[in-house]
Structure formats: structure tokens, C-alpha cells
mmCIF file of C-alpha atoms in Angstrom:
data_model
loop_
_atom_site.group_PDB
_atom_site.id
_atom_site.type_symbol
_atom_site.label_atom_id
_atom_site.label_comp_id
_atom_site.label_asym_id
_atom_site.label_seq_id
_atom_site.Cartn_x
_atom_site.Cartn_y
_atom_site.Cartn_z
ATOM 1 C CA MET J 1 120.796 -168.707 -73.214
ATOM 2 C CA SER J 2 123.944 -169.853 -71.408
ATOM 3 C CA TYR J 3 125.074 -166.223 -71.180
ATOM 4 C CA TYR J 4 121.725 -165.333 -69.577
ATOM 5 C CA PHE J 5 121.978 -168.033 -66.931
ATOM 6 C CA LYS J 6 125.620 -167.160 -66.290
ATOM 7 C CA ASN J 7 124.579 -163.579 -65.526
ATOM 8 C CA ILE J 8 121.711 -164.784 -63.339
ATOM 9 C CA GLY J 9 124.182 -166.963 -61.461
ATOM 10 C CA CYS J 10 126.586 -164.052 -60.972
ATOM 11 C CA THR J 11 123.739 -161.847 -59.756
ATOM 12 C CA LEU J 12 122.634 -164.456 -57.233
ATOM 13 C CA LEU J 13 126.210 -164.876 -56.033
ATOM 14 C CA LEU J 14 126.575 -161.130 -55.530
ATOM 15 C CA LEU J 15 123.256 -161.017 -53.679
ATOM 16 C CA THR J 16 124.412 -163.857 -51.433
ATOM 17 C CA ILE J 17 127.692 -162.063 -50.707
ATOM 18 C CA CYS J 18 125.862 -158.817 -49.916
ATOM 19 C CA MET J 19 123.405 -160.605 -47.637
ATOM 20 C CA THR J 20 126.298 -162.270 -45.813
ATOM 21 C CA MET J 21 128.095 -158.947 -45.434
ATOM 22 C CA ASN J 22 124.943 -157.300 -44.151
ATOM 23 C CA ALA J 23 124.482 -160.125 -41.658
ATOM 24 C CA GLN J 24 128.007 -159.487 -40.348
ATOM 25 C CA HIS J 25 127.707 -155.692 -40.236
ATOM 26 C CA HIS J 26 124.585 -153.676 -39.565
ATOM 27 C CA VAL J 27 123.309 -150.632 -37.701
ATOM 28 C CA ILE J 28 120.399 -150.802 -35.252
ATOM 29 C CA SER J 29 118.597 -147.784 -33.808
ATOM 30 C CA LEU J 30 118.436 -147.973 -30.029
ATOM 31 C CA TRP J 31 114.902 -146.671 -29.786
ATOM 32 C CA GLN J 32 112.263 -147.863 -32.236
ATOM 33 C CA ASP J 33 109.556 -145.472 -31.066
ATOM 34 C CA LYS J 34 109.925 -142.259 -29.077
ATOM 35 C CA ILE J 35 113.413 -141.570 -27.789
ATOM 36 C CA PRO J 36 113.250 -141.113 -23.995
ATOM 37 C CA ASN J 37 114.395 -137.828 -22.462
ATOM 38 C CA GLU J 38 114.332 -136.179 -25.904
ATOM 39 C CA LYS J 39 112.841 -132.766 -26.533
ATOM 40 C CA SER J 40 111.991 -131.099 -29.817
ATOM 41 C CA SER J 41 114.971 -129.378 -31.379
ATOM 42 C CA ASN J 42 116.256 -128.119 -34.716
ATOM 43 C CA LEU J 43 119.680 -129.511 -33.878
ATOM 44 C CA LYS J 44 121.109 -131.643 -36.679
ATOM 45 C CA GLU J 45 123.558 -134.495 -36.288
ATOM 46 C CA GLU J 46 126.941 -133.652 -37.806
ATOM 47 C CA SER J 47 129.858 -135.823 -38.887
ATOM 48 C CA THR J 48 133.237 -134.514 -39.983
ATOM 49 C CA ILE J 49 136.384 -136.389 -40.958
ATOM 50 C CA THR J 50 139.903 -135.055 -40.430
ATOM 51 C CA ASP J 51 142.370 -137.325 -38.643
ATOM 52 C CA THR J 52 139.327 -139.156 -37.269
ATOM 53 C CA GLN J 53 135.574 -139.150 -37.773
ATOM 54 C CA ARG J 54 133.958 -136.796 -35.273
ATOM 55 C CA ILE J 55 130.226 -137.000 -34.644
ATOM 56 C CA LYS J 56 128.357 -134.373 -32.655
ATOM 57 C CA ASN J 57 124.715 -133.559 -31.901
ATOM 58 C CA VAL J 58 123.681 -137.230 -31.994
ATOM 59 C CA ARG J 59 119.971 -137.404 -32.778
ATOM 60 C CA ASN J 60 119.514 -141.070 -33.699
ATOM 61 C CA PRO J 61 121.448 -143.145 -31.145
ATOM 62 C CA SER J 62 122.374 -146.590 -32.416
ATOM 63 C CA ILE J 63 124.677 -149.562 -32.225
ATOM 64 C CA GLU J 64 126.862 -150.476 -35.188
ATOM 65 C CA VAL J 65 127.386 -154.233 -35.103
ATOM 66 C CA TYR J 66 130.478 -155.994 -36.489
ATOM 67 C CA LEU J 67 130.314 -159.775 -36.165
ATOM 68 C CA PRO J 68 133.179 -162.203 -36.806
ATOM 69 C CA SER J 69 132.661 -165.182 -39.058
ATOM 70 C CA ASN J 70 130.929 -168.112 -37.383
ATOM 71 C CA SER J 71 133.993 -170.293 -37.837
ATOM 72 C CA ASN J 72 136.215 -167.734 -36.069
ATOM 73 C CA SER J 73 133.822 -166.669 -33.298
ATOM 74 C CA VAL J 74 134.670 -167.151 -29.618
ATOM 75 C CA ARG J 75 131.079 -166.114 -28.760
ATOM 76 C CA ARG J 76 132.139 -162.967 -26.889
ATOM 77 C CA ALA J 77 131.087 -159.348 -27.562
ATOM 78 C CA VAL J 78 132.284 -155.884 -26.570
ATOM 79 C CA MET J 79 130.132 -152.748 -26.728
ATOM 80 C CA ILE J 80 132.490 -149.840 -27.435
ATOM 81 C CA CYS J 81 131.902 -146.277 -26.183
ATOM 82 C CA PRO J 82 134.015 -143.752 -28.114
ATOM 83 C CA GLY J 83 135.435 -140.789 -26.238
ATOM 84 C CA GLY J 84 135.229 -137.091 -26.955
ATOM 85 C CA GLY J 85 134.664 -135.257 -23.677
ATOM 86 C CA TYR J 86 130.865 -135.729 -23.882
ATOM 87 C CA GLY J 87 131.023 -133.102 -26.631
ATOM 88 C CA ILE J 88 131.766 -135.244 -29.688
ATOM 89 C CA LEU J 89 132.358 -138.928 -30.464
ATOM 90 C CA ALA J 90 135.749 -139.980 -31.886
ATOM 91 C CA TYR J 91 133.774 -142.546 -33.786
ATOM 92 C CA ASP J 92 136.323 -144.480 -35.824
ATOM 93 C CA LYS J 93 139.558 -143.950 -33.862
ATOM 94 C CA GLU J 94 137.929 -145.121 -30.617
ATOM 95 C CA GLY J 95 135.019 -147.038 -32.113
ATOM 96 C CA THR J 96 134.777 -148.766 -35.466
ATOM 97 C CA ASP J 97 138.547 -149.318 -35.787
ATOM 98 C CA PHE J 98 138.447 -151.339 -32.575
ATOM 99 C CA ALA J 99 135.264 -153.198 -33.527
ATOM 100 C CA LYS J 100 136.850 -154.447 -36.755
ATOM 101 C CA TRP J 101 140.067 -155.317 -34.924
ATOM 102 C CA LEU J 102 138.189 -157.376 -32.337
ATOM 103 C CA ASN J 103 136.615 -159.399 -35.155
ATOM 104 C CA GLY J 104 140.089 -160.698 -35.998
ATOM 105 C CA TYR J 105 140.138 -162.354 -32.575
ATOM 106 C CA GLY J 106 136.670 -163.834 -32.995
ATOM 107 C CA ILE J 107 135.001 -161.172 -30.833
ATOM 108 C CA ALA J 108 131.945 -159.181 -31.870
ATOM 109 C CA GLY J 109 132.665 -155.445 -31.774
ATOM 110 C CA ILE J 110 129.619 -153.224 -31.351
ATOM 111 C CA VAL J 111 129.998 -149.443 -31.402
ATOM 112 C CA LEU J 112 127.595 -147.350 -29.342
ATOM 113 C CA LYS J 113 126.627 -144.038 -30.927
ATOM 114 C CA TYR J 114 125.233 -142.441 -27.794
ATOM 115 C CA ARG J 115 123.521 -139.117 -27.300
ATOM 116 C CA LEU J 116 125.685 -136.295 -26.007
ATOM 117 C CA PRO J 117 124.383 -134.315 -23.028
ATOM 118 C CA GLU J 118 123.746 -130.983 -24.743
ATOM 119 C CA ASP J 119 120.848 -128.796 -23.615
ATOM 120 C CA ASP J 120 119.034 -128.327 -26.931
ATOM 121 C CA SER J 121 117.685 -131.836 -27.498
ATOM 122 C CA ASN J 122 117.789 -133.414 -24.011
ATOM 123 C CA LYS J 123 115.258 -132.720 -21.265
ATOM 124 C CA THR J 124 117.755 -133.672 -18.546
ATOM 125 C CA PRO J 125 121.104 -133.833 -20.356
ATOM 126 C CA HIS J 126 123.068 -136.026 -17.940
ATOM 127 C CA LEU J 127 120.518 -138.859 -18.217
ATOM 128 C CA SER J 128 120.757 -139.518 -21.962
ATOM 129 C CA PRO J 129 124.215 -141.137 -22.348
ATOM 130 C CA LEU J 130 123.536 -143.758 -19.676
ATOM 131 C CA MET J 131 120.015 -144.399 -21.031
ATOM 132 C CA ASP J 132 121.565 -145.187 -24.406
ATOM 133 C CA ALA J 133 124.328 -147.347 -22.925
ATOM 134 C CA LYS J 134 121.806 -149.401 -20.937
ATOM 135 C CA GLN J 135 119.581 -149.820 -23.984
ATOM 136 C CA GLY J 136 122.523 -150.792 -26.175
ATOM 137 C CA MET J 137 123.618 -153.476 -23.718
ATOM 138 C CA LYS J 138 120.048 -154.775 -23.414
ATOM 139 C CA ILE J 139 119.690 -155.091 -27.201
ATOM 140 C CA ILE J 140 122.989 -156.972 -27.442
ATOM 141 C CA LYS J 141 122.021 -159.391 -24.667
ATOM 142 C CA ASP J 142 118.563 -159.926 -26.191
ATOM 143 C CA SER J 143 120.151 -160.577 -29.610
ATOM 144 C CA ALA J 144 122.996 -162.744 -28.345
ATOM 145 C CA ALA J 145 121.636 -166.092 -29.499
ATOM 146 C CA VAL J 146 120.866 -164.797 -32.988
ATOM 147 C CA TRP J 147 124.332 -163.255 -33.300
ATOM 148 C CA GLY J 148 126.159 -166.333 -32.029
ATOM 149 C CA ILE J 149 127.205 -164.716 -28.740
ATOM 150 C CA ASP J 150 127.016 -166.123 -25.223
ATOM 151 C CA ALA J 151 124.753 -163.823 -23.207
ATOM 152 C CA ASP J 152 127.114 -163.973 -20.208
ATOM 153 C CA LYS J 153 130.188 -162.912 -22.218
ATOM 154 C CA ILE J 154 129.198 -159.377 -23.189
ATOM 155 C CA GLY J 155 131.274 -156.499 -21.887
ATOM 156 C CA VAL J 156 131.727 -152.775 -22.348
ATOM 157 C CA MET J 157 134.808 -150.826 -23.408
ATOM 158 C CA GLY J 158 135.280 -147.073 -23.269
ATOM 159 C CA PHE J 159 137.888 -144.439 -24.032
ATOM 160 C CA SER J 160 138.313 -141.201 -22.056
ATOM 161 C CA ALA J 161 134.776 -139.796 -21.542
ATOM 162 C CA GLY J 162 133.539 -143.002 -23.162
ATOM 163 C CA GLY J 163 135.413 -144.734 -20.341
ATOM 164 C CA HIS J 164 133.358 -142.695 -17.906
ATOM 165 C CA LEU J 165 130.181 -143.853 -19.622
ATOM 166 C CA ALA J 166 131.396 -147.458 -19.637
ATOM 167 C CA SER J 167 132.278 -147.310 -15.939
ATOM 168 C CA THR J 168 128.929 -145.641 -15.229
ATOM 169 C CA LEU J 169 127.162 -148.553 -16.909
ATOM 170 C CA GLY J 170 129.333 -150.959 -14.911
ATOM 171 C CA THR J 171 128.390 -149.310 -11.601
ATOM 172 C CA HIS J 172 124.803 -148.138 -12.291
ATOM 173 C CA PHE J 173 123.412 -151.120 -14.200
ATOM 174 C CA ASP J 174 120.020 -152.804 -13.984
ATOM 175 C CA SER J 175 119.674 -156.580 -14.067
ATOM 176 C CA GLU J 176 119.001 -156.746 -17.823
ATOM 177 C CA ASN J 177 121.926 -154.533 -18.842
ATOM 178 C CA ARG J 178 124.817 -155.473 -16.562
ATOM 179 C CA PRO J 179 128.059 -155.812 -18.527
ATOM 180 C CA ASP J 180 130.035 -158.968 -17.789
ATOM 181 C CA PHE J 181 133.356 -157.116 -17.896
ATOM 182 C CA MET J 182 134.765 -153.621 -18.502
ATOM 183 C CA ALA J 183 137.799 -152.350 -20.393
ATOM 184 C CA LEU J 184 138.579 -148.718 -19.542
ATOM 185 C CA ILE J 185 141.160 -146.934 -21.667
ATOM 186 C CA TYR J 186 142.574 -143.656 -20.263
ATOM 187 C CA PRO J 187 139.139 -143.217 -18.637
ATOM 188 C CA VAL J 188 137.478 -140.332 -16.913
ATOM 189 C CA ILE J 189 136.196 -141.873 -13.665
ATOM 190 C CA THR J 190 135.628 -139.153 -11.104
ATOM 191 C CA MET J 191 133.559 -135.981 -11.272
ATOM 192 C CA GLN J 192 135.254 -134.573 -8.158
ATOM 193 C CA SER J 193 137.011 -131.314 -8.998
ATOM 194 C CA ASP J 194 140.490 -132.424 -7.854
ATOM 195 C CA PHE J 195 141.096 -135.018 -10.598
ATOM 196 C CA THR J 196 138.205 -134.894 -13.053
ATOM 197 C CA HIS J 197 138.416 -133.812 -16.688
ATOM 198 C CA MET J 198 136.561 -130.527 -16.377
ATOM 199 C CA GLY J 199 135.406 -130.476 -19.984
ATOM 200 C CA SER J 200 133.668 -133.829 -19.566
ATOM 201 C CA ARG J 201 132.218 -132.805 -16.218
ATOM 202 C CA ASN J 202 130.883 -129.479 -17.512
ATOM 203 C CA ASN J 203 129.347 -131.124 -20.579
ATOM 204 C CA LEU J 204 127.728 -133.913 -18.558
ATOM 205 C CA LEU J 205 126.666 -132.149 -15.357
ATOM 206 C CA GLY J 206 126.755 -128.449 -16.159
ATOM 207 C CA GLU J 207 129.074 -125.837 -14.726
ATOM 208 C CA ASN J 208 127.592 -125.736 -11.209
ATOM 209 C CA PRO J 209 126.298 -129.225 -10.365
ATOM 210 C CA ASP J 210 125.179 -130.002 -6.841
ATOM 211 C CA LYS J 211 127.295 -132.316 -4.694
ATOM 212 C CA ALA J 212 124.837 -135.220 -4.863
ATOM 213 C CA LEU J 213 125.054 -135.290 -8.661
ATOM 214 C CA VAL J 214 128.845 -135.024 -8.601
ATOM 215 C CA ASP J 215 129.026 -137.944 -6.162
ATOM 216 C CA LEU J 216 126.555 -140.000 -8.188
ATOM 217 C CA TYR J 217 128.716 -139.790 -11.306
ATOM 218 C CA SER J 218 132.012 -140.212 -9.452
ATOM 219 C CA ASN J 219 132.214 -143.892 -10.243
ATOM 220 C CA GLU J 220 135.016 -144.677 -7.817
ATOM 221 C CA MET J 221 132.335 -144.048 -5.172
ATOM 222 C CA GLN J 222 129.804 -146.395 -6.811
ATOM 223 C CA VAL J 223 131.782 -149.652 -6.862
ATOM 224 C CA THR J 224 130.249 -152.704 -5.143
ATOM 225 C CA HIS J 225 131.124 -156.379 -5.076
ATOM 226 C CA ASN J 226 128.769 -156.778 -8.076
ATOM 227 C CA THR J 227 130.843 -154.470 -10.283
ATOM 228 C CA PRO J 228 132.183 -156.578 -13.181
ATOM 229 C CA PRO J 229 135.852 -157.560 -13.655
ATOM 230 C CA THR J 230 137.815 -154.670 -15.131
ATOM 231 C CA PHE J 231 140.835 -153.967 -17.340
ATOM 232 C CA ILE J 232 142.352 -150.471 -16.988
ATOM 233 C CA LEU J 233 144.947 -148.694 -19.134
ATOM 234 C CA HIS J 234 146.373 -145.238 -18.481
ATOM 235 C CA SER J 235 149.528 -143.149 -18.878
ATOM 236 C CA ALA J 236 151.158 -141.373 -15.950
ATOM 237 C CA ASP J 237 151.831 -138.237 -18.000
ATOM 238 C CA ASP J 238 148.214 -137.824 -19.139
ATOM 239 C CA GLN J 239 147.630 -134.074 -18.905
ATOM 240 C CA ALA J 240 143.967 -134.234 -19.964
ATOM 241 C CA VAL J 241 142.631 -136.981 -17.692
ATOM 242 C CA PRO J 242 144.883 -137.418 -14.640
ATOM 243 C CA VAL J 243 146.044 -140.965 -13.949
ATOM 244 C CA GLU J 244 144.465 -140.625 -10.487
ATOM 245 C CA ASN J 245 141.135 -141.434 -12.169
ATOM 246 C CA SER J 246 142.341 -144.960 -12.860
ATOM 247 C CA LEU J 247 144.259 -145.275 -9.589
ATOM 248 C CA GLN J 248 141.179 -144.422 -7.552
ATOM 249 C CA PHE J 249 138.989 -146.812 -9.500
ATOM 250 C CA TYR J 250 141.555 -149.599 -9.167
ATOM 251 C CA GLN J 251 141.660 -149.067 -5.409
ATOM 252 C CA ALA J 252 137.858 -149.120 -5.145
ATOM 253 C CA LEU J 253 137.646 -152.333 -7.176
ATOM 254 C CA ASN J 254 140.369 -153.948 -5.097
ATOM 255 C CA ASP J 255 138.667 -152.886 -1.865
ATOM 256 C CA HIS J 256 135.497 -154.668 -3.014
ATOM 257 C CA GLN J 257 137.330 -157.815 -4.182
ATOM 258 C CA VAL J 258 136.476 -157.185 -7.831
ATOM 259 C CA PRO J 259 139.060 -158.740 -10.181
ATOM 260 C CA VAL J 260 141.019 -155.943 -11.851
ATOM 261 C CA GLU J 261 144.080 -155.714 -14.074
ATOM 262 C CA MET J 262 145.733 -152.336 -14.597
ATOM 263 C CA HIS J 263 148.546 -151.299 -16.922
ATOM 264 C CA LEU J 264 150.217 -147.920 -16.433
ATOM 265 C CA TYR J 265 152.672 -146.444 -18.907
ATOM 266 C CA PRO J 266 155.083 -143.728 -17.758
ATOM 267 C CA GLN J 267 154.559 -141.853 -21.025
ATOM 268 C CA GLY J 268 151.868 -141.734 -23.662
ATOM 269 C CA GLY J 269 149.690 -138.747 -22.963
ATOM 270 C CA HIS J 270 146.028 -139.021 -23.867
ATOM 271 C CA GLY J 271 143.796 -140.056 -26.733
ATOM 272 C CA TYR J 272 146.234 -142.316 -28.566
ATOM 273 C CA GLY J 273 143.819 -145.079 -29.562
ATOM 274 C CA PHE J 274 145.884 -148.084 -30.628
ATOM 275 C CA GLY J 275 149.088 -146.127 -30.056
ATOM 276 C CA ARG J 276 150.455 -147.327 -33.394
ATOM 277 C CA HIS J 277 152.852 -144.402 -33.709
ATOM 278 C CA ASN J 278 154.450 -145.015 -30.328
ATOM 279 C CA THR J 279 156.432 -148.250 -30.038
ATOM 280 C CA HIS J 280 156.221 -147.976 -26.258
ATOM 281 C CA LEU J 281 152.407 -148.085 -26.369
ATOM 282 C CA SER J 282 151.645 -150.100 -29.476
ATOM 283 C CA GLY J 283 151.431 -153.455 -27.694
ATOM 284 C CA TRP J 284 148.768 -152.485 -25.161
ATOM 285 C CA SER J 285 145.886 -153.910 -27.210
ATOM 286 C CA LEU J 286 147.437 -157.377 -27.054
ATOM 287 C CA LEU J 287 147.413 -157.115 -23.257
ATOM 288 C CA LEU J 288 143.664 -156.580 -23.505
ATOM 289 C CA ILE J 289 143.243 -159.660 -25.703
ATOM 290 C CA ASP J 290 145.268 -161.745 -23.222
ATOM 291 C CA TRP J 291 143.046 -160.516 -20.394
ATOM 292 C CA LEU J 292 139.853 -161.273 -22.334
ATOM 293 C CA GLN J 293 141.035 -164.784 -23.100
ATOM 294 C CA GLN J 294 141.658 -165.444 -19.405
ATOM 295 C CA LEU J 295 138.242 -164.257 -18.183
#
């Protein structure tokens, strides 16, 4: 009999642990009913893992939520937009790795798996990423109290093309999905042909977009005094996304009296994530934490 109750007790303990883990980490679909701007397609979502997990053909956009323990929480959250040129998502390197890392500083890390603007499953391809980003931010703000987050301390972070999406959210927001701050890591900002990343531009807007669409998604042109405070990181030798993207956005923010902190490294290239293998870059993430703590 004692053996029976001991096993029951162990089972209940395991169930409690699992429930706690699930409460701290879960995935939520962005759209519970029909996905807006979607069209019927045989396209299947694909995920491959080499040096990083790459997701393409996103069909079920979602947020993956990582919450810190209640005792460690500083009641702040960051929605993370992985990069990938609007063609794939570098989902762990520029997503879940950072979400888990933020938890160590008491910050909720929430990874946005957003739709990519391919033609097969999107009616108007360029609309879908921003739709998903707005919906993700709205869900986080609506869930803030339940998740132990202050609704006015929820920001967005993006890498490369994910930085373009993050800065698009920060300059094209509606009242219910305005981020409270932005962190843009080697971001694509402009769609103008002189300094854009052409792969991201072609994937998002098509190969021959009209000028109005190019201007609309050139986020250095969309800054207002309501744009949220921003942290920017870039490397001067970035051959994929020219540093002028960040320089132009910094200037626009400064012109509109928006608080902005920018860190430029002379070397580093592009797509380095945490930069762990480069001692020159490896401390940049701590600069972000310092900035977040001073907001």
C-alpha cells in the first residue's frame, strides 16, 4: 500500500512539474479562425536544422512564449522577429535562443513565427508579415496580466529582415499593438535601392514594386514623434545589409526627438546572433540589457 501511494505521489509531482513547465513555455496560434490574407495552397511548412533551425513556408503563424519564474520576473516582455531575408526564419539562432536568454534577466521572451511573403499562400504577400506582427503584439498585450507582464513594458526585437519587420511594426502600428520599445539588430530598414538588402526587398515587395510601396516600407521615412524608443546594433563592414540602414534610421529618430541608442562595430559582418565566436562582438547583448534596464 505504501508503495502504491509513493508512486501516486511521484506521479502527482511529475504532473505538477509538467504543468509548471507548460505554464512557463507554450505556443499560441496567432489566428484562431480563418487566417487573414491567406489563400488556398498545397504549400507545406518546412523546418530544417543545420547550424540553425530554418523554417520556411510558414502556414500556421504563432508566438512561442518563454516566461521567467515569477520570483525572477521584472514584468517586461520582448517579442522577437527572427531574420532570414523574408525567405526563411532563422528560428533558434535569432529567436528561441534569445527568448531563453532573456528569461535569465527576468524578461519574457516571445518568438514570432510570422508568415513569409511568398506568392503561393498569400493573397497580397507584403501584407502578411505585418499582420502577424500586429496580431502577436496584441495577444501579448491582452495576455500581459495573466503572464505577469506590465502592459506598457512590451517591446519588439528583430534581426536583419526581422529587424525590418520590427521597425515596420514600430512605425506602422495601431493603438492596440504599439510596441513600447524596439531593439533592431543589423536591421534592414530601407527599401530604397541604394542601401536596401535586395533579397529582402524582392521577397517582400516583388521585383518591380511601385514607388509608393517602396516608400511605405522604407521605415526611415515613416518615423514620427510617436515611434518608440529604439536600440540599434550594426557593423560597419556588413556586406549584406549596409550600415546606412541603421544610420538613416538613427537620424530619423533623432530628428523626431525619439530616444535612441546605437552601437556600431567596425567589424562583424552580418548574421552573427550573439556573436559568441567573436570576442569583439560577444558583449553586445549586455549593452542591450543595460539599455532595457534604463528604460
